[in-house]
mmCIF file of N, CA and C in Angstrom:
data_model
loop_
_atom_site.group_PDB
_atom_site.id
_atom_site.type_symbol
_atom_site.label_atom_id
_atom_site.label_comp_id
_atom_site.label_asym_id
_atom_site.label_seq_id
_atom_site.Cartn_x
_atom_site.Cartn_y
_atom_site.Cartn_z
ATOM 1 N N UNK A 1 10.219 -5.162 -20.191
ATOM 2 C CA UNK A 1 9.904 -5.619 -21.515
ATOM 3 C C UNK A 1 8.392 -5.560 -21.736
ATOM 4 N N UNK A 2 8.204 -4.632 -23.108
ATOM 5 C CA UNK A 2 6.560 -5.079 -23.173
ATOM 6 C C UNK A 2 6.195 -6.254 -23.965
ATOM 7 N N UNK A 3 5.176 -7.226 -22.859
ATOM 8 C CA UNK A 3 4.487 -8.290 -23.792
ATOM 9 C C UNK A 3 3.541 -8.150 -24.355
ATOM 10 N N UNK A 4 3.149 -8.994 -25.745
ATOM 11 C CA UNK A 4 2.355 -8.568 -26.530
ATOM 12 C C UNK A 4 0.348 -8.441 -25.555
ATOM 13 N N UNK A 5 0.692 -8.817 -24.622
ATOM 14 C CA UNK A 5 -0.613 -8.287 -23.726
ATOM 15 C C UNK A 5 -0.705 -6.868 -23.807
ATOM 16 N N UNK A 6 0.738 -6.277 -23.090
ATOM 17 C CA UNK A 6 0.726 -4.659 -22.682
ATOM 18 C C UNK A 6 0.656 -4.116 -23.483
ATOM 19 N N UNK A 7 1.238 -4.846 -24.674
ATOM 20 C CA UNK A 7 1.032 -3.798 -26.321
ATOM 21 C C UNK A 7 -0.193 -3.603 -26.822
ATOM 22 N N UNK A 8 -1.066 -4.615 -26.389
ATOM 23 C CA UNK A 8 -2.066 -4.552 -26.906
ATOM 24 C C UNK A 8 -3.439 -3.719 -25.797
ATOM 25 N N UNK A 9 -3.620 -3.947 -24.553
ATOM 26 C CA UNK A 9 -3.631 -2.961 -24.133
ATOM 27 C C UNK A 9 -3.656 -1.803 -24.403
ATOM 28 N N UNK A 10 -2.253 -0.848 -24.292
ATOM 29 C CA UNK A 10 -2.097 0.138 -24.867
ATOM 30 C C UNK A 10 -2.200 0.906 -26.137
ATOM 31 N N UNK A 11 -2.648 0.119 -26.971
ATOM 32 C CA UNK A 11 -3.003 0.154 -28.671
ATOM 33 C C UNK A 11 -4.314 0.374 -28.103
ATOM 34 N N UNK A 12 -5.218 -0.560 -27.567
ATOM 35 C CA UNK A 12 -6.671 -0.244 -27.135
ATOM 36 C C UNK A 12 -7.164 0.787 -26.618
ATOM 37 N N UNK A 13 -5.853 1.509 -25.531
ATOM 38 C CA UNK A 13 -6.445 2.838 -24.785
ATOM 39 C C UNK A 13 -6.251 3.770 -25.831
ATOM 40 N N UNK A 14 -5.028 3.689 -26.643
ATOM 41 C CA UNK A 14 -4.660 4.842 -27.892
ATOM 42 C C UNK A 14 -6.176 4.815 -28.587
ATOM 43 N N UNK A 15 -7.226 4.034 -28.866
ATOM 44 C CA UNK A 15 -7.901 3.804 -30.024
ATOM 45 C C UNK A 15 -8.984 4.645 -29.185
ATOM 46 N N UNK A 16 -9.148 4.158 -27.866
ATOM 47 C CA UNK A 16 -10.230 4.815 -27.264
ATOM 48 C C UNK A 16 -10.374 6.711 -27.026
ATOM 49 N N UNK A 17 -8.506 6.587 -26.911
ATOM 50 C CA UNK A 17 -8.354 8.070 -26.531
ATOM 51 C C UNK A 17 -7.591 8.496 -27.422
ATOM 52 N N UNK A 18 -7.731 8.870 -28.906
ATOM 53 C CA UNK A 18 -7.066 9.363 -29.682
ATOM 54 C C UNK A 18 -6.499 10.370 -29.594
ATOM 55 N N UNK A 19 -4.828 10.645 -29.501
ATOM 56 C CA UNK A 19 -4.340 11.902 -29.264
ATOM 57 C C UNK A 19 -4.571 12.063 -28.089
ATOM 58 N N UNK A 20 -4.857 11.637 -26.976
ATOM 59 C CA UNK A 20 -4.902 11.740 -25.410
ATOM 60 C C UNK A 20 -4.841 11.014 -24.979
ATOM 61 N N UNK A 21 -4.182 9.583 -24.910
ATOM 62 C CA UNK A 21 -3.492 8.985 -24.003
ATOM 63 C C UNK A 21 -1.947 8.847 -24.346
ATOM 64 N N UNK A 22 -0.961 8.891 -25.163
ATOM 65 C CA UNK A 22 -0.458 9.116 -25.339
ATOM 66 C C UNK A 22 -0.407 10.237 -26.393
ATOM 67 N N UNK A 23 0.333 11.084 -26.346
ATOM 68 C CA UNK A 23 0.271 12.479 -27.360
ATOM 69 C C UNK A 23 1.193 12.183 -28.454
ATOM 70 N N UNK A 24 1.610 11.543 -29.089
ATOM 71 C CA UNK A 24 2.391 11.412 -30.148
ATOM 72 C C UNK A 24 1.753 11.002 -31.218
ATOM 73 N N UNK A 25 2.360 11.346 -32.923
ATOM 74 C CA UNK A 25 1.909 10.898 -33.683
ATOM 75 C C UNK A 25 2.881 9.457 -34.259
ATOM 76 N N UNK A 26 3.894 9.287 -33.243
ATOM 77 C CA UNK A 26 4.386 7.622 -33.640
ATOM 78 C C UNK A 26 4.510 7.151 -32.710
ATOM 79 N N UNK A 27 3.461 5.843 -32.675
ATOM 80 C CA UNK A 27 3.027 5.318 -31.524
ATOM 81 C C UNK A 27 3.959 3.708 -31.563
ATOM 82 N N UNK A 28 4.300 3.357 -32.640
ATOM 83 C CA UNK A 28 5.247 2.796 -32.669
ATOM 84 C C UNK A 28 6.756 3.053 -32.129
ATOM 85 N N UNK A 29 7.142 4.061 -32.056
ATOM 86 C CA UNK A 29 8.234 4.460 -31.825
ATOM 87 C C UNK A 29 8.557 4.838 -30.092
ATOM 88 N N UNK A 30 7.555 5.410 -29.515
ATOM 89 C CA UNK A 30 6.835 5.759 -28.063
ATOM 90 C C UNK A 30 7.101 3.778 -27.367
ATOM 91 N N UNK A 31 6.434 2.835 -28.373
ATOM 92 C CA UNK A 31 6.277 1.637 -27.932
ATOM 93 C C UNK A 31 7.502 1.119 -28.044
ATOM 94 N N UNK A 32 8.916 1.624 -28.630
ATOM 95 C CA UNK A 32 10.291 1.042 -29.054
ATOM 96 C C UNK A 32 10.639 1.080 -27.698
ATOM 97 N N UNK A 33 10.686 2.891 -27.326
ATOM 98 C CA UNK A 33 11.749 3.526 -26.365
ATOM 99 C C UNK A 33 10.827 2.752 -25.058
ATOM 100 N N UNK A 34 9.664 2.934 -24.714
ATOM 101 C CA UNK A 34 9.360 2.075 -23.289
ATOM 102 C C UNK A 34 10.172 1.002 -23.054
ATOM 103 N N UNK A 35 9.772 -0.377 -24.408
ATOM 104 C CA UNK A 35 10.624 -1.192 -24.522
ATOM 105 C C UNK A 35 11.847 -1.545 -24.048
ATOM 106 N N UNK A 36 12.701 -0.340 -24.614
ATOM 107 C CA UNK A 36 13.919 -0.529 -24.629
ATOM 108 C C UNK A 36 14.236 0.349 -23.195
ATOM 109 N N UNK A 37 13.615 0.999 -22.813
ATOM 110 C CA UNK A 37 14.290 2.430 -21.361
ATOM 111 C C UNK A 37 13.226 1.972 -19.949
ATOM 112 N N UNK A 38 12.055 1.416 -20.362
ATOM 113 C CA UNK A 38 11.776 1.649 -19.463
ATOM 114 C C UNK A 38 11.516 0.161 -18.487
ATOM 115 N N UNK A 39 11.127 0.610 -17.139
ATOM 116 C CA UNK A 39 10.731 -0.949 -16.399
ATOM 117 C C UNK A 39 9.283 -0.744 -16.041
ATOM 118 N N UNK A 40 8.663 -2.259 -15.583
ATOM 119 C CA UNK A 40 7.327 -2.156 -16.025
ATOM 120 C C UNK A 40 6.879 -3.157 -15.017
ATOM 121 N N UNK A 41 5.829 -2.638 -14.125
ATOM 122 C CA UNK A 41 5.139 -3.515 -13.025
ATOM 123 C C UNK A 41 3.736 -3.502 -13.772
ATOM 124 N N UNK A 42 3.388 -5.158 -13.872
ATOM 125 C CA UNK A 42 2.014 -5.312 -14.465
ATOM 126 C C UNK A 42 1.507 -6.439 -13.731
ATOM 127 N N UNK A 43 0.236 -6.085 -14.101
ATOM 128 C CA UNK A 43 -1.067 -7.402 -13.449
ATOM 129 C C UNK A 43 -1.388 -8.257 -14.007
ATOM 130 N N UNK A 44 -1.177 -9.684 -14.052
ATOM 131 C CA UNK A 44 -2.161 -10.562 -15.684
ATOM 132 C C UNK A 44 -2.878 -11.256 -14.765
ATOM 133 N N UNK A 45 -3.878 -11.646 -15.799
ATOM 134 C CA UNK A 45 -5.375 -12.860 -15.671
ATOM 135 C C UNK A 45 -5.295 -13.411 -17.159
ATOM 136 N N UNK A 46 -4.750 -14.189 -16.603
ATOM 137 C CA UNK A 46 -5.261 -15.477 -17.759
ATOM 138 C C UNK A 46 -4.440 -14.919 -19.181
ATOM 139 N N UNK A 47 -3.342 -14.428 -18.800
ATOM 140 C CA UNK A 47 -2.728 -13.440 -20.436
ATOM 141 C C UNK A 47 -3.233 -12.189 -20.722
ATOM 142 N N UNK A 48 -4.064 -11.720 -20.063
ATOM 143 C CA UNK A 48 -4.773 -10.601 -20.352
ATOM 144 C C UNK A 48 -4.367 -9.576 -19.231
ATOM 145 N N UNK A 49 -3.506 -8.439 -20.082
ATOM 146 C CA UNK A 49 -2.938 -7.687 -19.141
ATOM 147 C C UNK A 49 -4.152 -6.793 -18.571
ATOM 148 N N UNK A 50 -4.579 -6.739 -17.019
ATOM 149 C CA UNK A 50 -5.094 -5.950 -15.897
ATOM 150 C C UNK A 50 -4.638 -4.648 -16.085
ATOM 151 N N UNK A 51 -3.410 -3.985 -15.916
ATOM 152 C CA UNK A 51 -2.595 -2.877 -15.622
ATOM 153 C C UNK A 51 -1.149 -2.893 -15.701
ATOM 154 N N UNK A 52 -0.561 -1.912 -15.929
ATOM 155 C CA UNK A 52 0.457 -1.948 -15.660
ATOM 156 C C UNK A 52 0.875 -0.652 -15.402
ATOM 157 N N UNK A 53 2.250 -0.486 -15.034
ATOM 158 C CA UNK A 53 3.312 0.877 -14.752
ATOM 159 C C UNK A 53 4.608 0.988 -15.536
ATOM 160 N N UNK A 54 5.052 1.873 -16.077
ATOM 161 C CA UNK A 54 6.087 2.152 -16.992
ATOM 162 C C UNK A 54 6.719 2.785 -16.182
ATOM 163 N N UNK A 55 8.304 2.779 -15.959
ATOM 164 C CA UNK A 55 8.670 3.553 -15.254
ATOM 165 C C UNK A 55 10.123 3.654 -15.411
ATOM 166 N N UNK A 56 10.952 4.897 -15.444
ATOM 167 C CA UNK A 56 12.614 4.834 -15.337
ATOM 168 C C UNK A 56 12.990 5.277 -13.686
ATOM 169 N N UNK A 57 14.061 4.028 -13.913
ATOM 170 C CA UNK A 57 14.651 4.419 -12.588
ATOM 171 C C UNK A 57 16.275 4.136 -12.998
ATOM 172 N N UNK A 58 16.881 5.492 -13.385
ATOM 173 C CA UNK A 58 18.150 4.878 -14.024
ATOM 174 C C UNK A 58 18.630 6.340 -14.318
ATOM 175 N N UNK A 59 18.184 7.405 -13.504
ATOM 176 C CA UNK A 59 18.668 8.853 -13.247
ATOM 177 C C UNK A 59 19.585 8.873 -11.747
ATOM 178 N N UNK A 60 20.930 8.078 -12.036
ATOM 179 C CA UNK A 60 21.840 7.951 -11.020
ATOM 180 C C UNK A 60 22.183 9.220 -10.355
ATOM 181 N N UNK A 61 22.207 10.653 -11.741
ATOM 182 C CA UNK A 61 22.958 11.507 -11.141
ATOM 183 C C UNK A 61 22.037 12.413 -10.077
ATOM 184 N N UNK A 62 20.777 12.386 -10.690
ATOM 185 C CA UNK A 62 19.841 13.080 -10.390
ATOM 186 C C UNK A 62 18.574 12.183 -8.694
ATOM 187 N N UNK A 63 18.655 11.199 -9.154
ATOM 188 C CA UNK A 63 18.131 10.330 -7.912
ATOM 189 C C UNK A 63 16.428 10.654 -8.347
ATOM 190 N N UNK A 64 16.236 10.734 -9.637
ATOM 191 C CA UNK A 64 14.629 10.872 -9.648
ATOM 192 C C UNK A 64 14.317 10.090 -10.682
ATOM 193 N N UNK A 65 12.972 9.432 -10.255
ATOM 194 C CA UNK A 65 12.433 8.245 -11.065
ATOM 195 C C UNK A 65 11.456 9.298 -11.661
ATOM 196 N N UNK A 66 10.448 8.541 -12.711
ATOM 197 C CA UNK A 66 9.807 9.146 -13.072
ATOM 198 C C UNK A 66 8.918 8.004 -13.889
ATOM 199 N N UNK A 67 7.376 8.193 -13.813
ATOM 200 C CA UNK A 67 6.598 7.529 -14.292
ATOM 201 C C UNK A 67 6.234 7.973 -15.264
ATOM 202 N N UNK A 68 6.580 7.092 -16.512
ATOM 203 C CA UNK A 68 6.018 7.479 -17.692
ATOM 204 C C UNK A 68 4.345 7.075 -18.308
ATOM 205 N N UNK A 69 3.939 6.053 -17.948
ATOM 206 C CA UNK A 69 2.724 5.128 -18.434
ATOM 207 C C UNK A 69 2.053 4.901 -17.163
ATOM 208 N N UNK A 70 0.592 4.637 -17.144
ATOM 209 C CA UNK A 70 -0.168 3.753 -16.546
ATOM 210 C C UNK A 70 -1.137 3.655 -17.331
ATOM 211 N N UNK A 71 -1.445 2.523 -17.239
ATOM 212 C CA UNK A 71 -2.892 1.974 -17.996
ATOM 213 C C UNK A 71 -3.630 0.469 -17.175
ATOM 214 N N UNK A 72 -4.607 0.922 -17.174
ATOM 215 C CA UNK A 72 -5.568 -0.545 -16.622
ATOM 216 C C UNK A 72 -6.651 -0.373 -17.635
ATOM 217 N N UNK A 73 -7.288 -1.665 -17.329
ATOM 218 C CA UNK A 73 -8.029 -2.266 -18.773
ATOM 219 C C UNK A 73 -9.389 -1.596 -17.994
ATOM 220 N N UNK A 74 -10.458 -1.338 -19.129
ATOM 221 C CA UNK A 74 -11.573 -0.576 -18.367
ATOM 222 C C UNK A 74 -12.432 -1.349 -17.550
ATOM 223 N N UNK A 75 -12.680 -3.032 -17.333
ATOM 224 C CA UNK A 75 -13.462 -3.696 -16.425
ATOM 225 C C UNK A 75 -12.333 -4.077 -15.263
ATOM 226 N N UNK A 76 -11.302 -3.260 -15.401
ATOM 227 C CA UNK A 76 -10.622 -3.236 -14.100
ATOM 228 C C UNK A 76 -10.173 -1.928 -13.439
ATOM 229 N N UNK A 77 -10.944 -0.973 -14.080
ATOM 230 C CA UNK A 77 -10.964 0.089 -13.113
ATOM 231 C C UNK A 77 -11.879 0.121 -11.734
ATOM 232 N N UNK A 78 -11.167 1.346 -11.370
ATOM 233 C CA UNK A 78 -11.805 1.492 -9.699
ATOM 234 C C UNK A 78 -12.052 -0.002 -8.807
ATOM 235 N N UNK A 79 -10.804 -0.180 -8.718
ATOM 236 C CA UNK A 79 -10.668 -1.551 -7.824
ATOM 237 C C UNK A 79 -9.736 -1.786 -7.362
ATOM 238 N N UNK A 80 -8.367 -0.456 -7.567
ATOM 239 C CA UNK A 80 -7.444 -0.439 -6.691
ATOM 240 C C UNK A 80 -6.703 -0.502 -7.156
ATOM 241 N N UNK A 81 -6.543 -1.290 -8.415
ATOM 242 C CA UNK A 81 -5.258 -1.839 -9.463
ATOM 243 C C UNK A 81 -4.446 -0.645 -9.354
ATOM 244 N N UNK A 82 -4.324 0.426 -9.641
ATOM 245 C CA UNK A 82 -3.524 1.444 -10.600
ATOM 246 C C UNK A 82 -2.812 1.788 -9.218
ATOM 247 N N UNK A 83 -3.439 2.013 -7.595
ATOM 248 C CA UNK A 83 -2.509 2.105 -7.038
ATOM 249 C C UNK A 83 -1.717 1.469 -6.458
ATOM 250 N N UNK A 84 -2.053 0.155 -6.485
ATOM 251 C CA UNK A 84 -1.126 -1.079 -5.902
ATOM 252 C C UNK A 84 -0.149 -1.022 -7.001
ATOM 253 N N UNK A 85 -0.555 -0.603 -8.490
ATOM 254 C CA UNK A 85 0.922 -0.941 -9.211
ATOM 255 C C UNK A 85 2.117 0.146 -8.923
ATOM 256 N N UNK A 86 1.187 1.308 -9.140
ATOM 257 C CA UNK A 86 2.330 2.439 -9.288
ATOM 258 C C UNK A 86 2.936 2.412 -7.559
ATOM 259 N N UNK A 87 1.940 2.456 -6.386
ATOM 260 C CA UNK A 87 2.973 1.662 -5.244
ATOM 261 C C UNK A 87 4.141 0.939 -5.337
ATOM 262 N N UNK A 88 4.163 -0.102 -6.169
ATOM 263 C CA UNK A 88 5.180 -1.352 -6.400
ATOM 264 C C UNK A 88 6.031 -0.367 -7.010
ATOM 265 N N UNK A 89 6.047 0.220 -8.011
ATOM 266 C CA UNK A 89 6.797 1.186 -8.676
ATOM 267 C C UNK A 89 7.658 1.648 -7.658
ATOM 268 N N UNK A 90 6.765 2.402 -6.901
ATOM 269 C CA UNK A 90 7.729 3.450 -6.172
ATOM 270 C C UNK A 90 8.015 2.924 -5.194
ATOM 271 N N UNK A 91 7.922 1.542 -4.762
ATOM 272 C CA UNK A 91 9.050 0.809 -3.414
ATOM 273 C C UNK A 91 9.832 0.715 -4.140
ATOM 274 N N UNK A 92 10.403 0.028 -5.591
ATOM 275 C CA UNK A 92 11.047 -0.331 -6.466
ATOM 276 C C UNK A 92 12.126 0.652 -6.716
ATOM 277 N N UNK A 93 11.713 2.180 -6.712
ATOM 278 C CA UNK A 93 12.373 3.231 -7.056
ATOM 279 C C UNK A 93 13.305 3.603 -5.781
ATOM 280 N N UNK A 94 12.228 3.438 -4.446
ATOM 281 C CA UNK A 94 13.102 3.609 -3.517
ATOM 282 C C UNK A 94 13.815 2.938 -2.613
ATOM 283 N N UNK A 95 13.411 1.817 -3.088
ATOM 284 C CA UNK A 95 14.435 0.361 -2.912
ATOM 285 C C UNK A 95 15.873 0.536 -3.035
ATOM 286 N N UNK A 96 15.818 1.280 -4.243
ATOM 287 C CA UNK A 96 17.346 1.341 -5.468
ATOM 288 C C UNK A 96 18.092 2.830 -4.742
ATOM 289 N N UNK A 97 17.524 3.210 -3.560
ATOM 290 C CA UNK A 97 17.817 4.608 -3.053
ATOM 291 C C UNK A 97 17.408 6.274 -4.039
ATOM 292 N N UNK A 98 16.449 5.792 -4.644
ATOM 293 C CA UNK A 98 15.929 6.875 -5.279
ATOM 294 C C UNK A 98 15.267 8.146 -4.715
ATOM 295 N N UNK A 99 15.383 9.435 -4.821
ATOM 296 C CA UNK A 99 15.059 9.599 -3.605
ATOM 297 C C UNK A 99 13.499 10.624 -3.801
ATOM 298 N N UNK A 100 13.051 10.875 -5.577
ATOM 299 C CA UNK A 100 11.863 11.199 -5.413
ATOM 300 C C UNK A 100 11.456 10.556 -6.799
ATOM 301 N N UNK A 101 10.127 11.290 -7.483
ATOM 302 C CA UNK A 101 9.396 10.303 -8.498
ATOM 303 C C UNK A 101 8.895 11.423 -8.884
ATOM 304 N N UNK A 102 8.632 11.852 -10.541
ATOM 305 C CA UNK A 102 7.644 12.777 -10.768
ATOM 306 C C UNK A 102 6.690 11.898 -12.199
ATOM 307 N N UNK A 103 5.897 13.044 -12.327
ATOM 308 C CA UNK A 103 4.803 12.108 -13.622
ATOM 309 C C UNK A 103 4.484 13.379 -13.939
ATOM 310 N N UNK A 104 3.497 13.266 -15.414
ATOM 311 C CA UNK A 104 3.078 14.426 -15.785
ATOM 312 C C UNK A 104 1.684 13.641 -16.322
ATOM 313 N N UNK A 105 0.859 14.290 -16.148
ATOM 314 C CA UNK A 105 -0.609 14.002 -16.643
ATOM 315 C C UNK A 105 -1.349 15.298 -17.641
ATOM 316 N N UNK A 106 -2.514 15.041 -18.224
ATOM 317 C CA UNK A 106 -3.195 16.115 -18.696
ATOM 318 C C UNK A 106 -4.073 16.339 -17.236
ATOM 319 N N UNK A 107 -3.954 18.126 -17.505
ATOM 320 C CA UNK A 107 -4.328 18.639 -16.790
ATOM 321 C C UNK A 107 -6.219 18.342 -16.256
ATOM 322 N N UNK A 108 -6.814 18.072 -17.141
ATOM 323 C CA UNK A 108 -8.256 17.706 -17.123
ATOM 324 C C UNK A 108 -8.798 16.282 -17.023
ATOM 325 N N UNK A 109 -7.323 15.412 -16.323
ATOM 326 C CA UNK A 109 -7.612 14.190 -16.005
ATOM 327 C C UNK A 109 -7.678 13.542 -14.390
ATOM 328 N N UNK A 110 -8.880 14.037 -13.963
ATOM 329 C CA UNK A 110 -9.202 14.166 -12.828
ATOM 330 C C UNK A 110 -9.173 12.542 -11.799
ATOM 331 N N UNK A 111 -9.482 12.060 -12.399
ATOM 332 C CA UNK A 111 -9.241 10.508 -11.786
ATOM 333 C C UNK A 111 -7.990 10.398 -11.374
ATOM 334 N N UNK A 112 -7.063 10.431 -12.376
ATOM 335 C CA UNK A 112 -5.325 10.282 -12.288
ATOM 336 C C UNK A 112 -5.226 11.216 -11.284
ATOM 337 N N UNK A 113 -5.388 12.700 -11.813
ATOM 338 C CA UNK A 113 -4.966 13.373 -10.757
ATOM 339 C C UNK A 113 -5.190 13.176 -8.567
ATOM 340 N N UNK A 114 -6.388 12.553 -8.792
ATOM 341 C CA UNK A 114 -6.523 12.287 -7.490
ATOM 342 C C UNK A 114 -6.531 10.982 -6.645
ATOM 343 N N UNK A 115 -5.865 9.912 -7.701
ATOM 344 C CA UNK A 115 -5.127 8.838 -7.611
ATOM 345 C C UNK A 115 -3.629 9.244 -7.267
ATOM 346 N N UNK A 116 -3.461 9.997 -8.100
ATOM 347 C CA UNK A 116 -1.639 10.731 -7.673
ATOM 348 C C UNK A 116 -1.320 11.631 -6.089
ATOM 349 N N UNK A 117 -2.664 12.605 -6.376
ATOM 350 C CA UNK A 117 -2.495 13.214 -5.022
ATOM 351 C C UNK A 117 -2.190 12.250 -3.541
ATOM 352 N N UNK A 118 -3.421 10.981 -3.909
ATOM 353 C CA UNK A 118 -3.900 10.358 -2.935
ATOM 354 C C UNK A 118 -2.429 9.211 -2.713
ATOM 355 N N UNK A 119 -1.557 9.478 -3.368
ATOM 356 C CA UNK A 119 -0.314 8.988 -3.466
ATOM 357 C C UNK A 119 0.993 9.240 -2.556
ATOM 358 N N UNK A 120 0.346 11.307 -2.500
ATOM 359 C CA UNK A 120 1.430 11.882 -2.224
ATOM 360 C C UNK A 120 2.161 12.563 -2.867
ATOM 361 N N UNK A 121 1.590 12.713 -4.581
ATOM 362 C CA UNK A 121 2.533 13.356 -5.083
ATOM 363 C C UNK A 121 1.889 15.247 -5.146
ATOM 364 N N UNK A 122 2.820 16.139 -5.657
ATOM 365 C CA UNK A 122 1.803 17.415 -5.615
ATOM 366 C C UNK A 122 2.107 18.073 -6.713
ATOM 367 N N UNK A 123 1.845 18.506 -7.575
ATOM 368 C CA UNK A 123 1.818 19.334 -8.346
ATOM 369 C C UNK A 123 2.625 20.322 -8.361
ATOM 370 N N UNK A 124 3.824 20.498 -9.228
ATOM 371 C CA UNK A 124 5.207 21.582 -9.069
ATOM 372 C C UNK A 124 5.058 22.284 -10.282
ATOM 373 N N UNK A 125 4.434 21.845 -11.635
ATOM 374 C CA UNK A 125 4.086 22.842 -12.466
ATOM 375 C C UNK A 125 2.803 22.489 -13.052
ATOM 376 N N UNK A 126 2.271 23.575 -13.924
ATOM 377 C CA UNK A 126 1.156 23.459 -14.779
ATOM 378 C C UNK A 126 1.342 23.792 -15.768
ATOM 379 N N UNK A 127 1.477 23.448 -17.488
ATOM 380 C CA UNK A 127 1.749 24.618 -18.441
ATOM 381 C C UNK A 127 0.908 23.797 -19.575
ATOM 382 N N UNK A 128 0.165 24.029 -20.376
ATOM 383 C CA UNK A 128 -0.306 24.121 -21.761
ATOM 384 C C UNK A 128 -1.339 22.686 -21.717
ATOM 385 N N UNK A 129 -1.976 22.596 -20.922
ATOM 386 C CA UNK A 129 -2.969 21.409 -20.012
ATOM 387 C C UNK A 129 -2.104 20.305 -19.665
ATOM 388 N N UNK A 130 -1.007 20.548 -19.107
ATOM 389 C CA UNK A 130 -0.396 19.778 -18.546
ATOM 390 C C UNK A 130 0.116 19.545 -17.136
ATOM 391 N N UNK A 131 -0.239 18.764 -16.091
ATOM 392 C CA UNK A 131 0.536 19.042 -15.103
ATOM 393 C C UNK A 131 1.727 18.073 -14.568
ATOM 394 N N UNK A 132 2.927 18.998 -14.033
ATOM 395 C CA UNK A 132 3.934 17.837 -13.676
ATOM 396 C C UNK A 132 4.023 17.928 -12.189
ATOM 397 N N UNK A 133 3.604 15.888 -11.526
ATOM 398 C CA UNK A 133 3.838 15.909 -10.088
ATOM 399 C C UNK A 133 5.494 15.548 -9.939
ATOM 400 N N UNK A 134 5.308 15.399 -8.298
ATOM 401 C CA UNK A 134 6.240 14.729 -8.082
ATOM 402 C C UNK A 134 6.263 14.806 -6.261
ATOM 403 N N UNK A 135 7.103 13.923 -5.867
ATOM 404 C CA UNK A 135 6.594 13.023 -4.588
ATOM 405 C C UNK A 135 8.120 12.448 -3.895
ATOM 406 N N UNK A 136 8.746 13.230 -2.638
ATOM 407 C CA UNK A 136 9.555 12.300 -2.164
ATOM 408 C C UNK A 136 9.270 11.276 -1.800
ATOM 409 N N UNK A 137 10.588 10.358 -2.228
ATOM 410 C CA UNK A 137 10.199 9.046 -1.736
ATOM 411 C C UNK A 137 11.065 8.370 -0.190
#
C-alpha cells in the first residue's frame, strides 16, 4: 500500500526528474496500479519516507519477480538505503520460492546501474536507452 509519505516522495522525484523518473504522462494512474499490484519495502523517520521498493511477486507461472520502483529521498542517498531495501525485496521474492528478479532502468543511469550490478543482477537487453536486468535468486 502506498502511504501518503511514498506518494509524496515520489511526486517529488517526478518534479525533480520530469519525464525521467517515471516515463508516463499519467502519473496518477502509474500511482493506482503500484497501489493496487504492487508490494513495497520502505524506510520511515519520523513519517518521512527514507526509501522505498516497489515490487511484484505474484508471477506464479513464470517464478519471476520484478522490480518496478526505487526511490530514496536525496539527503538519504549514498548511505546504503537503496540496497538494504531492494535486498529485503529480493529475500522476500525468494522466500516465496521465486526463482529470479528483473528491473529495467534508463540506460544513462549510472548510479542505479552499478547499485544493480553490485547486486548481481546483469544486463539481458538494451533497446531505445533502456536497459533490462535480471538476477537469479
Amino acid at each position: 500500500m502506498l502511504t501518503d509519505a511514498i506518494t509524496q516522495l515520489i511526486r517529488e522525484e517526478q518534479a525533480r526528474q520530469p519525464g525521467r523518473f517515471i516515463e508516463t504522462a499519467d502519473l496518477d494512474a502509474y500511482l493506482k496500479k503500484i497501489d493496487e499490484r504492487a508490494e513495497i519495502v520502505a524506510e520511515s523517520d519520523g513519517g518521512r519516507c527514507r526509501g522505498f521498493v516497489a515490487f511484484y511477486c505474484n508471477n506464479l507461472t513464470t517464478r519471476r519477480a520484478f522490480i518496478t520502483l526505487v526511490a530514496v529521498a536525496p539527503q538519504d542517498r549514498q548511505s546504503g538505503l537503496a540496497r538494504t531495501l531492494v535486498t529485503r525485496a529480493l529475500d522476500i521474492c525468494r522466500e516465496r520460492g521465486f526463482s529470479s528478479c528483473g528491473l529495467e532502468v534508463r540506460a544513462d543511469n549510472a548510479p542505479a546501474i552499478a547499485l544493480y550490478e553490485g547486486l548481481g543482477f546483469n544486463t539481458v537487453s538494451e533497446t531505445a536507452g533502456r536497459r533490462v536486468l535480471e538476477r537469479a535468486l
